[in-house]
CSV table of N, CA and C in Angstrom, one decimal:
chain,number,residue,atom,x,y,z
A,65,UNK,N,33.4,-21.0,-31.8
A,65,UNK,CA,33.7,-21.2,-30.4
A,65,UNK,C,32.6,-20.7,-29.5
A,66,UNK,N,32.1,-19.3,-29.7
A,66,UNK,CA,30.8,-19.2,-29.0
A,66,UNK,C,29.4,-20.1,-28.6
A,67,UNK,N,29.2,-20.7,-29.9
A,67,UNK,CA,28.6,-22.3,-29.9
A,67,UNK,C,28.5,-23.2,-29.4
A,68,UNK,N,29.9,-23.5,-29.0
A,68,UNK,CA,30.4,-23.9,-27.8
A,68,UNK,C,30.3,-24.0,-26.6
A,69,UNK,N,30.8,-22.9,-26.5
A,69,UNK,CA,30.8,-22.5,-24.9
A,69,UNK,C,29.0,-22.1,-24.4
A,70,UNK,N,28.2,-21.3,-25.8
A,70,UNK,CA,27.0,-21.8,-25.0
A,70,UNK,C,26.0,-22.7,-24.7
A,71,UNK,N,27.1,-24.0,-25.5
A,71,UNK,CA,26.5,-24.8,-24.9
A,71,UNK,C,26.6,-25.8,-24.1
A,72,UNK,N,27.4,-25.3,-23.4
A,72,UNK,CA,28.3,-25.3,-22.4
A,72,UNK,C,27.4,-24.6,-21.0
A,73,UNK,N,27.3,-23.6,-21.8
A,73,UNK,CA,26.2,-22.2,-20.6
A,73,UNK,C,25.0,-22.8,-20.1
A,74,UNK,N,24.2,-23.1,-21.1
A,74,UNK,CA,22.9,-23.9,-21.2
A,74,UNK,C,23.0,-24.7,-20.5
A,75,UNK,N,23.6,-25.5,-20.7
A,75,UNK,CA,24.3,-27.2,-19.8
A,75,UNK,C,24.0,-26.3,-18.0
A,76,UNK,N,25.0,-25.4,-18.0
A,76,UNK,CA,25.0,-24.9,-16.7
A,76,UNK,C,23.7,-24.5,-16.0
A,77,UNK,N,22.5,-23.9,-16.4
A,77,UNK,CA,21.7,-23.1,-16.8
A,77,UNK,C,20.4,-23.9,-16.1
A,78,UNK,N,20.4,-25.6,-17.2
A,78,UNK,CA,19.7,-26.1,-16.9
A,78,UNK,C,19.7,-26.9,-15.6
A,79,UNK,N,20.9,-27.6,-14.9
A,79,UNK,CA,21.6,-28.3,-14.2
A,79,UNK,C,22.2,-27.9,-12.9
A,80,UNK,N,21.8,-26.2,-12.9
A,80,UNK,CA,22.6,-25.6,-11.4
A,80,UNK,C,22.8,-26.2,-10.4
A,81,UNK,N,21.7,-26.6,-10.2
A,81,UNK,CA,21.2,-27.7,-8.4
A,81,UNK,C,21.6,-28.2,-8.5
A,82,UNK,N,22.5,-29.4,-9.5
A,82,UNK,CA,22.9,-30.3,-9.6
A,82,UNK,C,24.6,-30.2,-8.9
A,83,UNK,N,25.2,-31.0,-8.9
A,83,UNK,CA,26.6,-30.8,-8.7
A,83,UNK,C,27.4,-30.9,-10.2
A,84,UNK,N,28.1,-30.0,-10.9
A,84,UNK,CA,28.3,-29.8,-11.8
A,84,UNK,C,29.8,-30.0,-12.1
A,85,UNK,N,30.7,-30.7,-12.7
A,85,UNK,CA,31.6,-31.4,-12.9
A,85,UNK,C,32.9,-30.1,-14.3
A,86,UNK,N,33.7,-29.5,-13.8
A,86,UNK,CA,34.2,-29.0,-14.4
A,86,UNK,C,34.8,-30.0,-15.8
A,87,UNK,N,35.3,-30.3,-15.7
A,87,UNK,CA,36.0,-31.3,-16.7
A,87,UNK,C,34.3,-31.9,-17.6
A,88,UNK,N,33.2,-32.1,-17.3
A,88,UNK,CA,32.1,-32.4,-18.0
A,88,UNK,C,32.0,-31.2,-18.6
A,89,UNK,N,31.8,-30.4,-17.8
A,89,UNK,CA,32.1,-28.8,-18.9
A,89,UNK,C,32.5,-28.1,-20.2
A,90,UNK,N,33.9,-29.0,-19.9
A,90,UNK,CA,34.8,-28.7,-21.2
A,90,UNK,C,34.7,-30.0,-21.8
A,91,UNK,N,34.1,-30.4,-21.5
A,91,UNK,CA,33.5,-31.8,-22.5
A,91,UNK,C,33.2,-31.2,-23.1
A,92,UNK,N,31.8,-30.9,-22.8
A,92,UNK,CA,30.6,-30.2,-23.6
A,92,UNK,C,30.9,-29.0,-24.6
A,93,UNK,N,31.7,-28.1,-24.0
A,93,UNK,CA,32.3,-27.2,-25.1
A,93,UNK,C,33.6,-27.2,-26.2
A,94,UNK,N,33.6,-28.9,-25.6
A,94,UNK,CA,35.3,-29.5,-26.9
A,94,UNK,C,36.3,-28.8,-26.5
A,95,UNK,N,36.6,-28.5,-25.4
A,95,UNK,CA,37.7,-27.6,-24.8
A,95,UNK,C,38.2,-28.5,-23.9
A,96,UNK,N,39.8,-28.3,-23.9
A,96,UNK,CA,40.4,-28.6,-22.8
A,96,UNK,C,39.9,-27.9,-21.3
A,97,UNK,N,40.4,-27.9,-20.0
A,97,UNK,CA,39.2,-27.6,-19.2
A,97,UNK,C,40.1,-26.3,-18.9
A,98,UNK,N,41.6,-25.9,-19.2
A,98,UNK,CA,42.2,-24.5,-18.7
A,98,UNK,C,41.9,-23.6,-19.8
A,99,UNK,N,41.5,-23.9,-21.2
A,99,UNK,CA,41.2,-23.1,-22.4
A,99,UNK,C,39.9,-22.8,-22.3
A,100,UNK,N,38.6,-23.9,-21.6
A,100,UNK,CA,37.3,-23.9,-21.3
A,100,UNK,C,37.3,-22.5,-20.3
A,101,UNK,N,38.0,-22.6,-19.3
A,101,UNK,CA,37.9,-21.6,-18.1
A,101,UNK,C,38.2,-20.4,-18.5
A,102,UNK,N,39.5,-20.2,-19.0
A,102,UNK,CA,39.4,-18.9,-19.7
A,102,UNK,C,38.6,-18.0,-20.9
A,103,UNK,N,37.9,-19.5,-21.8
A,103,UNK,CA,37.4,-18.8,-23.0
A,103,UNK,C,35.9,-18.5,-22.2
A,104,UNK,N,35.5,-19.1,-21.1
A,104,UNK,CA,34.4,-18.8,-20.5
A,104,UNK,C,34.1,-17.4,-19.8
A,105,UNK,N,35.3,-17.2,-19.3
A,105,UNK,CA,35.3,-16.3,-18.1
A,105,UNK,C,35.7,-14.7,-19.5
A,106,UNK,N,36.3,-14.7,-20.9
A,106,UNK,CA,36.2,-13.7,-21.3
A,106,UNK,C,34.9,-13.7,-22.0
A,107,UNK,N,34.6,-14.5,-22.4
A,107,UNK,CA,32.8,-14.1,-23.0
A,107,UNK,C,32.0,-13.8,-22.5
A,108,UNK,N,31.9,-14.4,-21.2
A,108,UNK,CA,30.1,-14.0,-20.1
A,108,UNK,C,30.9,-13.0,-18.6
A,109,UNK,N,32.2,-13.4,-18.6
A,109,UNK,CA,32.7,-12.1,-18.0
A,109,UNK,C,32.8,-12.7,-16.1
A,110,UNK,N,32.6,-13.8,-16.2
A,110,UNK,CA,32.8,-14.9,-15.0
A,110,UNK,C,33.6,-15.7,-15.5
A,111,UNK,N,33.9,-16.5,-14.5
A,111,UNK,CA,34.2,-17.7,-14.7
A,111,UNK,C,33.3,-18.9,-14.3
A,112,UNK,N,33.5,-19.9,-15.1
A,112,UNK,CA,32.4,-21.1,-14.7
A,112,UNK,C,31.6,-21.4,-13.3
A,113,UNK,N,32.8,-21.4,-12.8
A,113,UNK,CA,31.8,-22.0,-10.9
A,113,UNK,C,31.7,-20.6,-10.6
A,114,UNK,N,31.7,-19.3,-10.8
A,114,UNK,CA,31.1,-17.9,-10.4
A,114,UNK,C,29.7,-18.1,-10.8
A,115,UNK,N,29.8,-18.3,-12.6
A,115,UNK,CA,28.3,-18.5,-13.0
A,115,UNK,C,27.3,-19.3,-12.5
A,116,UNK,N,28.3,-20.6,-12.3
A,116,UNK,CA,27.2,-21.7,-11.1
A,116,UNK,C,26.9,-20.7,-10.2
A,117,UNK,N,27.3,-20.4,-9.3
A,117,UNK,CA,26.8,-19.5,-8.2
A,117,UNK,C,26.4,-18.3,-8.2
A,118,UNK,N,26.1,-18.0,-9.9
A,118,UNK,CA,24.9,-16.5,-9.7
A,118,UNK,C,23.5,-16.8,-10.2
A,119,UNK,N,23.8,-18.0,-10.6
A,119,UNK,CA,22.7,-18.7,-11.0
A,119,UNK,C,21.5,-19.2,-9.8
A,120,UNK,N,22.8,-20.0,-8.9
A,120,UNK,CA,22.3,-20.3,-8.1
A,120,UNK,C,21.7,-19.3,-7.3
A,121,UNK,N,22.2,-18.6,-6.5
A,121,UNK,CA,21.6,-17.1,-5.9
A,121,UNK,C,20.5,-16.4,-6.4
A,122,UNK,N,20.1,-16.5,-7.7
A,122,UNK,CA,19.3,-16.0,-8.0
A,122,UNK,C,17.9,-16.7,-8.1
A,123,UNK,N,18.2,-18.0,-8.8
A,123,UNK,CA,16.6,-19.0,-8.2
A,123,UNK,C,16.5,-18.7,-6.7
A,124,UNK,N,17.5,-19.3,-6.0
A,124,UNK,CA,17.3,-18.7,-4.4
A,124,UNK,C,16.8,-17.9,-4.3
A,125,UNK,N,16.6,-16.5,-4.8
A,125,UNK,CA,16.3,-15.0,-4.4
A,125,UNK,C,14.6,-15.2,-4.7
A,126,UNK,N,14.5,-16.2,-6.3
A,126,UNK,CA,13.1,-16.0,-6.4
A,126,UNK,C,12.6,-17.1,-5.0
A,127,UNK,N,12.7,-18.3,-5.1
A,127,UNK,CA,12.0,-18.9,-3.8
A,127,UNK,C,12.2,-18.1,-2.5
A,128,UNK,N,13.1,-17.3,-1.8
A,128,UNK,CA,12.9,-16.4,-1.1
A,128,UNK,C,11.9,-15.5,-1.0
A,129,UNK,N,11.4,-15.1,-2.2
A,129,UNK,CA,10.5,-14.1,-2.6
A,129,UNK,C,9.3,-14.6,-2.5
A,130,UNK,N,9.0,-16.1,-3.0
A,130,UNK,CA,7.8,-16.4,-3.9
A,130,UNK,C,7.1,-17.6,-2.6
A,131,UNK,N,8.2,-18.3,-2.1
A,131,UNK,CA,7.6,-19.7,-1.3
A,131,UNK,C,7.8,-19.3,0.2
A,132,UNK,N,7.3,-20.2,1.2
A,132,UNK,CA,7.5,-19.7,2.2
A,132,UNK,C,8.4,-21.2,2.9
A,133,UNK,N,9.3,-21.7,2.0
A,133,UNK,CA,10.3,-22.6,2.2
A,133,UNK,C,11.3,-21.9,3.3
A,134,UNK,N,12.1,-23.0,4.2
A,134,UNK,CA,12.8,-22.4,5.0
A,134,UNK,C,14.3,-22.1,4.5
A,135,UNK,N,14.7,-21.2,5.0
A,135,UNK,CA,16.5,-20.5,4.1
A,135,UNK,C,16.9,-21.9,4.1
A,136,UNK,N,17.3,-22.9,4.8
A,136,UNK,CA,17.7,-24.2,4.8
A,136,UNK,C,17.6,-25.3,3.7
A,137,UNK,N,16.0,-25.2,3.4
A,137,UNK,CA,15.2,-26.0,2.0
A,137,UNK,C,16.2,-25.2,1.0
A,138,UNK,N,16.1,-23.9,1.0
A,138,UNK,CA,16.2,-23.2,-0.5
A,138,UNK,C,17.6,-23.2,-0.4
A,139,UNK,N,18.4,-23.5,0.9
A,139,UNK,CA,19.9,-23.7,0.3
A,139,UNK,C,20.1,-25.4,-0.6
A,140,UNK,N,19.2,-26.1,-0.4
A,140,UNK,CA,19.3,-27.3,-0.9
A,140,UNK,C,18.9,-27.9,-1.8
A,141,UNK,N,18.0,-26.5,-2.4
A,141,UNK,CA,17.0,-27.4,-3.2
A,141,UNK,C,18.1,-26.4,-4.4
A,142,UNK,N,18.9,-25.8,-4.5
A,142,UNK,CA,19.2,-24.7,-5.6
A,142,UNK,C,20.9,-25.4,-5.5
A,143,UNK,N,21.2,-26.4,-5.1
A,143,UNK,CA,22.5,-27.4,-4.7
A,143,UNK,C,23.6,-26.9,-4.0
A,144,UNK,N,23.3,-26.3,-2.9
A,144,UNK,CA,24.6,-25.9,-2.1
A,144,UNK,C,24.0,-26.9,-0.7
A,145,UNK,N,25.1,-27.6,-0.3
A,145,UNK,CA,25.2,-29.1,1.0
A,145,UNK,C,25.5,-27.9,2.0
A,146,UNK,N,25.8,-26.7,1.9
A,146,UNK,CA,26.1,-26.1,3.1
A,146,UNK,C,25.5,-25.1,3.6
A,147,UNK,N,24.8,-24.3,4.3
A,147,UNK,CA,24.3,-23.5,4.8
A,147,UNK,C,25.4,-22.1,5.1
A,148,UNK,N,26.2,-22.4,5.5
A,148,UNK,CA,27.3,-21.4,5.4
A,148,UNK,C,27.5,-21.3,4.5
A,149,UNK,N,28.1,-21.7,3.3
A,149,UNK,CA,28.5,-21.5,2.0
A,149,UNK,C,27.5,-20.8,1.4
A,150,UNK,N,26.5,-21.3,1.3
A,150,UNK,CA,25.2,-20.5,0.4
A,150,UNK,C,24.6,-19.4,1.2
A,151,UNK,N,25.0,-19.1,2.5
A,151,UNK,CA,24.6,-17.7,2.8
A,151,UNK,C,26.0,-16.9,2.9
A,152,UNK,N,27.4,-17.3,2.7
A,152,UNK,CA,28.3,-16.5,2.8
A,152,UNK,C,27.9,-15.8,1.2
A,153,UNK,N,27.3,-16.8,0.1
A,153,UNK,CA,27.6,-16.0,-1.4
A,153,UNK,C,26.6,-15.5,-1.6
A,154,UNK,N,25.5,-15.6,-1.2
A,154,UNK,CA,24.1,-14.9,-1.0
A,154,UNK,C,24.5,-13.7,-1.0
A,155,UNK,N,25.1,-13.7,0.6
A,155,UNK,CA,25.5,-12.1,1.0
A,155,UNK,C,26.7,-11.3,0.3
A,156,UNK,N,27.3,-12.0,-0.4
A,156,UNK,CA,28.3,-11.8,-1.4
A,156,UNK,C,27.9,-11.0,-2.5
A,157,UNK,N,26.7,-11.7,-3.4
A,157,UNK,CA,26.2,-11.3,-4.1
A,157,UNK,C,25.3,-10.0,-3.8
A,158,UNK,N,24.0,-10.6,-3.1
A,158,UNK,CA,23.0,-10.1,-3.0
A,158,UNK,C,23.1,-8.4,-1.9
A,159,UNK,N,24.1,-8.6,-0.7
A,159,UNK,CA,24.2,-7.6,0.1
A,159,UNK,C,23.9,-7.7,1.0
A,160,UNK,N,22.7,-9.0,1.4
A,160,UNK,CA,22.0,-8.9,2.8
A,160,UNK,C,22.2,-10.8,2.5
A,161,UNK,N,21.6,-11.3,3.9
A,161,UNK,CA,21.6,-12.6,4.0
A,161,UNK,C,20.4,-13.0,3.7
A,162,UNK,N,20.2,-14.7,3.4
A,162,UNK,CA,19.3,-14.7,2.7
A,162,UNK,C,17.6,-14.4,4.1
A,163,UNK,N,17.8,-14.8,5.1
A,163,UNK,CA,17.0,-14.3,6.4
A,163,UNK,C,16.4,-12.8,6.3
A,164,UNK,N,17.2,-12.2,5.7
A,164,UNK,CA,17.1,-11.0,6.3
A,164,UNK,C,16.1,-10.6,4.5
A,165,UNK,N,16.7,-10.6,3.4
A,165,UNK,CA,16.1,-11.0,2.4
A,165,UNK,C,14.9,-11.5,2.2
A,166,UNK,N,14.7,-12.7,3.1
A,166,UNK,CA,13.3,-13.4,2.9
A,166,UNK,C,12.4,-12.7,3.7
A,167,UNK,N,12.7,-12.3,5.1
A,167,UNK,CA,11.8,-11.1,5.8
A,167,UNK,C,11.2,-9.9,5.2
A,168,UNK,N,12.2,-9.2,4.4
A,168,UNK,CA,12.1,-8.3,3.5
A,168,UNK,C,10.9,-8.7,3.0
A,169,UNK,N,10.8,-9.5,2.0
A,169,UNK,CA,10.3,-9.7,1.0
A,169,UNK,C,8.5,-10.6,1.3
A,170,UNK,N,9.1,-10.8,2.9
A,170,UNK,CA,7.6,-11.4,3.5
A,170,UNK,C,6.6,-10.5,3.7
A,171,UNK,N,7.5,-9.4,4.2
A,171,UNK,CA,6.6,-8.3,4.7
A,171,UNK,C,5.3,-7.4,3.6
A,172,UNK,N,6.3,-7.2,2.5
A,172,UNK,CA,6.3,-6.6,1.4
A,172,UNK,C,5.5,-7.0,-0.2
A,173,UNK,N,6.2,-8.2,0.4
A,173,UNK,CA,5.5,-9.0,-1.2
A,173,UNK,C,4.5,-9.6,-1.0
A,174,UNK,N,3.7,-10.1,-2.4
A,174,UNK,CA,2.7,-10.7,-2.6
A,174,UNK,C,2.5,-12.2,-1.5
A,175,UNK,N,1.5,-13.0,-1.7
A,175,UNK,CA,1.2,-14.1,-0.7
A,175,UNK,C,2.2,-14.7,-1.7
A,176,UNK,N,2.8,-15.7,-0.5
A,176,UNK,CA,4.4,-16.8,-1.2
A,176,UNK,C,2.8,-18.4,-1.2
A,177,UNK,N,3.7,-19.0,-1.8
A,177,UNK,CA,3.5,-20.4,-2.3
A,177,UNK,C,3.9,-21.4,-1.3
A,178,UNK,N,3.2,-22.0,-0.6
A,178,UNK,CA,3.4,-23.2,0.3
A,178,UNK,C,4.2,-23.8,-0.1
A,179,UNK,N,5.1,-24.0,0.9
A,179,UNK,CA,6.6,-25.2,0.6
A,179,UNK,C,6.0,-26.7,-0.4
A,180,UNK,N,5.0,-26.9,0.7
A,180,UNK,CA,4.9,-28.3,0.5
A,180,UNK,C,4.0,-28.4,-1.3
A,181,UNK,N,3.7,-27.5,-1.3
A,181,UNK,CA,3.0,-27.7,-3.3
A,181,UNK,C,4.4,-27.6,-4.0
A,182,UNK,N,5.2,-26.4,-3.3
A,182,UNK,CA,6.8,-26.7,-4.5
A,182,UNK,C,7.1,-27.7,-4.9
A,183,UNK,N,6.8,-28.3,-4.0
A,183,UNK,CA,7.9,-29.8,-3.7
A,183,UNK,C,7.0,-30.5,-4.1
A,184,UNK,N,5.9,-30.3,-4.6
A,184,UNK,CA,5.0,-31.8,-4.9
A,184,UNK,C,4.8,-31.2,-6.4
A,185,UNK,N,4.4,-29.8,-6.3
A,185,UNK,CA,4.4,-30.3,-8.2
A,185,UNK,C,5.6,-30.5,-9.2
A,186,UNK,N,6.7,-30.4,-8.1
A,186,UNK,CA,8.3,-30.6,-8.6
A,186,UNK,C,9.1,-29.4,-9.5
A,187,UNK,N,8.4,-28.4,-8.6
A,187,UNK,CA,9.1,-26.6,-8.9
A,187,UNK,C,10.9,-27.0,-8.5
A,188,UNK,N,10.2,-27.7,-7.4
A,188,UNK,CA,11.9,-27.9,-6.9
A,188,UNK,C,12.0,-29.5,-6.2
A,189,UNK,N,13.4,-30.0,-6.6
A,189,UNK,CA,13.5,-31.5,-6.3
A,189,UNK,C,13.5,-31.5,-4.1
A,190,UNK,N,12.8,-32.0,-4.3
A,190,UNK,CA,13.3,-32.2,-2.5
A,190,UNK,C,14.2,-33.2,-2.3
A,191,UNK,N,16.0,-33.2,-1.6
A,191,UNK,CA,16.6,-34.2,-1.1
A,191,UNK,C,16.7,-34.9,0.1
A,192,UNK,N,17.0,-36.2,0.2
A,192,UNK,CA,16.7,-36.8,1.6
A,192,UNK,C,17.9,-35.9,2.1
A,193,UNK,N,18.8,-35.6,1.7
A,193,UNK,CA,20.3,-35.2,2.0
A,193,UNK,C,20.6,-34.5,0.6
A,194,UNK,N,22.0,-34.3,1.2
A,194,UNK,CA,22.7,-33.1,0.4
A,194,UNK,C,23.2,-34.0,-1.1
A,195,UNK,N,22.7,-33.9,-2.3
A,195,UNK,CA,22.6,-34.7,-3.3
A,195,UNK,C,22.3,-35.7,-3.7
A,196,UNK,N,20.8,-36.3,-3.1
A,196,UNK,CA,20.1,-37.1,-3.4
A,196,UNK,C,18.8,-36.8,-3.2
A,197,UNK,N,18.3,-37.0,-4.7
A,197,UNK,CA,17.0,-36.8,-4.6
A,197,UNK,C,16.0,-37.4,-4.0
A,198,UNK,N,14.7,-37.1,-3.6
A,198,UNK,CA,13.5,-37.7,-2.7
A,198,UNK,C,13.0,-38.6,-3.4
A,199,UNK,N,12.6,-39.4,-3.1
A,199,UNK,CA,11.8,-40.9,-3.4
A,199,UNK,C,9.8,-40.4,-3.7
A,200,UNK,N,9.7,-40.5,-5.1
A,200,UNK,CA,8.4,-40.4,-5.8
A,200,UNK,C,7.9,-39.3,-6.2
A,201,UNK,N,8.5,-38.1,-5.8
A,201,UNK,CA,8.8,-36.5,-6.4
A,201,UNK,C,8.8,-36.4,-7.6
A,202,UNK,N,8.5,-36.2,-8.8
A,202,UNK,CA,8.8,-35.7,-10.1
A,202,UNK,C,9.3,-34.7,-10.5
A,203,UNK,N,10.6,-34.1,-11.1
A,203,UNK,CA,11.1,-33.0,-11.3
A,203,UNK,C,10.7,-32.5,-12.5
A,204,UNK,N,9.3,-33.5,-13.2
A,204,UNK,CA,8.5,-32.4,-13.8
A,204,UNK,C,7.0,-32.8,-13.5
A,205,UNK,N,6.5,-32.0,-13.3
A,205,UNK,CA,5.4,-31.7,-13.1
A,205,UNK,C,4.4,-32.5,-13.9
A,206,UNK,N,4.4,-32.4,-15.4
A,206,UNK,CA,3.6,-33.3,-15.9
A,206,UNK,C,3.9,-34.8,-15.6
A,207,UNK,N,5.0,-35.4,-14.7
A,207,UNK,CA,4.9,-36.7,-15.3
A,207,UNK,C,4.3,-37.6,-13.7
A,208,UNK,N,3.9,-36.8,-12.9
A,208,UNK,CA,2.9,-37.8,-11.7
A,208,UNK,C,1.6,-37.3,-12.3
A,209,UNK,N,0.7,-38.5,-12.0
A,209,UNK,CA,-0.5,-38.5,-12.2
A,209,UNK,C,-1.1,-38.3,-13.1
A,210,UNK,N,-0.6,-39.3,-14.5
A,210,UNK,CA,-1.3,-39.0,-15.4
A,210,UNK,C,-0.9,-37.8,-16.6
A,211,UNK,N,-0.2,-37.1,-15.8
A,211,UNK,CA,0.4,-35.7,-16.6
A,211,UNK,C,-0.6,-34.3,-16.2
A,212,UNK,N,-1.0,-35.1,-15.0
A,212,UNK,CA,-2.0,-33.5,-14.5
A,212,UNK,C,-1.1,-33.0,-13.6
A,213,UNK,N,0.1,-33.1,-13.0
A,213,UNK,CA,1.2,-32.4,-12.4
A,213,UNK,C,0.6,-32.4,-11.1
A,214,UNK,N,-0.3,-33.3,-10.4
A,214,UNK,CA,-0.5,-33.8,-9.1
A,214,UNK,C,0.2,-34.9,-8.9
A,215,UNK,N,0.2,-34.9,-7.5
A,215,UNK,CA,1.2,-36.4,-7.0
A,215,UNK,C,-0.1,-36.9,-5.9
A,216,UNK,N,-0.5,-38.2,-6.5
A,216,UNK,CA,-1.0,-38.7,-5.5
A,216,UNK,C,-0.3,-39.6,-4.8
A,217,UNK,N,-0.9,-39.8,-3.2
A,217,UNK,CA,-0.3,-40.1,-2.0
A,217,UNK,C,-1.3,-40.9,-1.1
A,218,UNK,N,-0.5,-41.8,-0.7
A,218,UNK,CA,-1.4,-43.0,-0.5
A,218,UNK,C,-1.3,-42.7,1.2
A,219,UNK,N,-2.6,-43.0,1.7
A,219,UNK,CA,-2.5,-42.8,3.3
A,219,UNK,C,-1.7,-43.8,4.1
């Protein structure tokens, strides 16, 4: 059963940003989806969409830390459509909001990473909107330009 369910986790793990389908879930782990929810929530000690959202919160925390993306981008790029929603669990989690967090951490921390190279070497998917990805982006890095993880761009 553990087997299962992590691979189930994994699924989660790799896929956060994504919009994540409970019932594909307990696909994945051969589970019904009320047996899935419970056998999930006693092993890792959450429950499935908790996990999505500590997952999420935490890539968030690093681009916070690391890019100088706006709270806005990094609610979008980590798959929350809402701005409220992704700073109510931020602050849920984390204790402060994510503004107040990224200030922190501007003051303090090392030089952050230009938005615009995230989003081009495909650290993170940019959407036109709230679950659709951008048009000629690669979400990996080796596959524009040859596999040198540049994107070229025509004037």
């Amino acid at each position: 059963m553990l087997v299962h369910l992590r691979r189930a986790r994994d699924h989660v793990d790799r896929s956060f940003a994504e919009e994540l389908d409970l019932d594909e879930l307990a696909s994945i782990a051969g589970l019904s989806k009320f047996h899935f929810i419970r056998s999930f929530a006693a092993v890792y000690g959450l429950t499935p969409i908790a996990y999505v959202g500590e997952r999420r919160v935490e890539r968030a925390q690093d681009l916070l830390r690391t890019t100088n993306l706006t709270v806005t981008e990094v609610c979008h790029a980590v798959g929350y459509s809402s701005l409220g929603s992704f700073s109510s669990r931020f602050r849920e989690i984390v204790g402060e909001t994510p503004s107040a967090f990224q200030t922190r951490y501007a003051v303090h921390g090392a030089p952050r990473v230009p938005g615009c190279w995230v989003f081009m070497s495909g650290l993170v998917e940019r959407r036109a909107g709230p679950g659709s990805p951008a048009d000629g982006i690669p979400s990996n890095p080796g596959e524009a330009a040859g596999g040198s993880g540049l994107v070229a761009s025509s004037p």
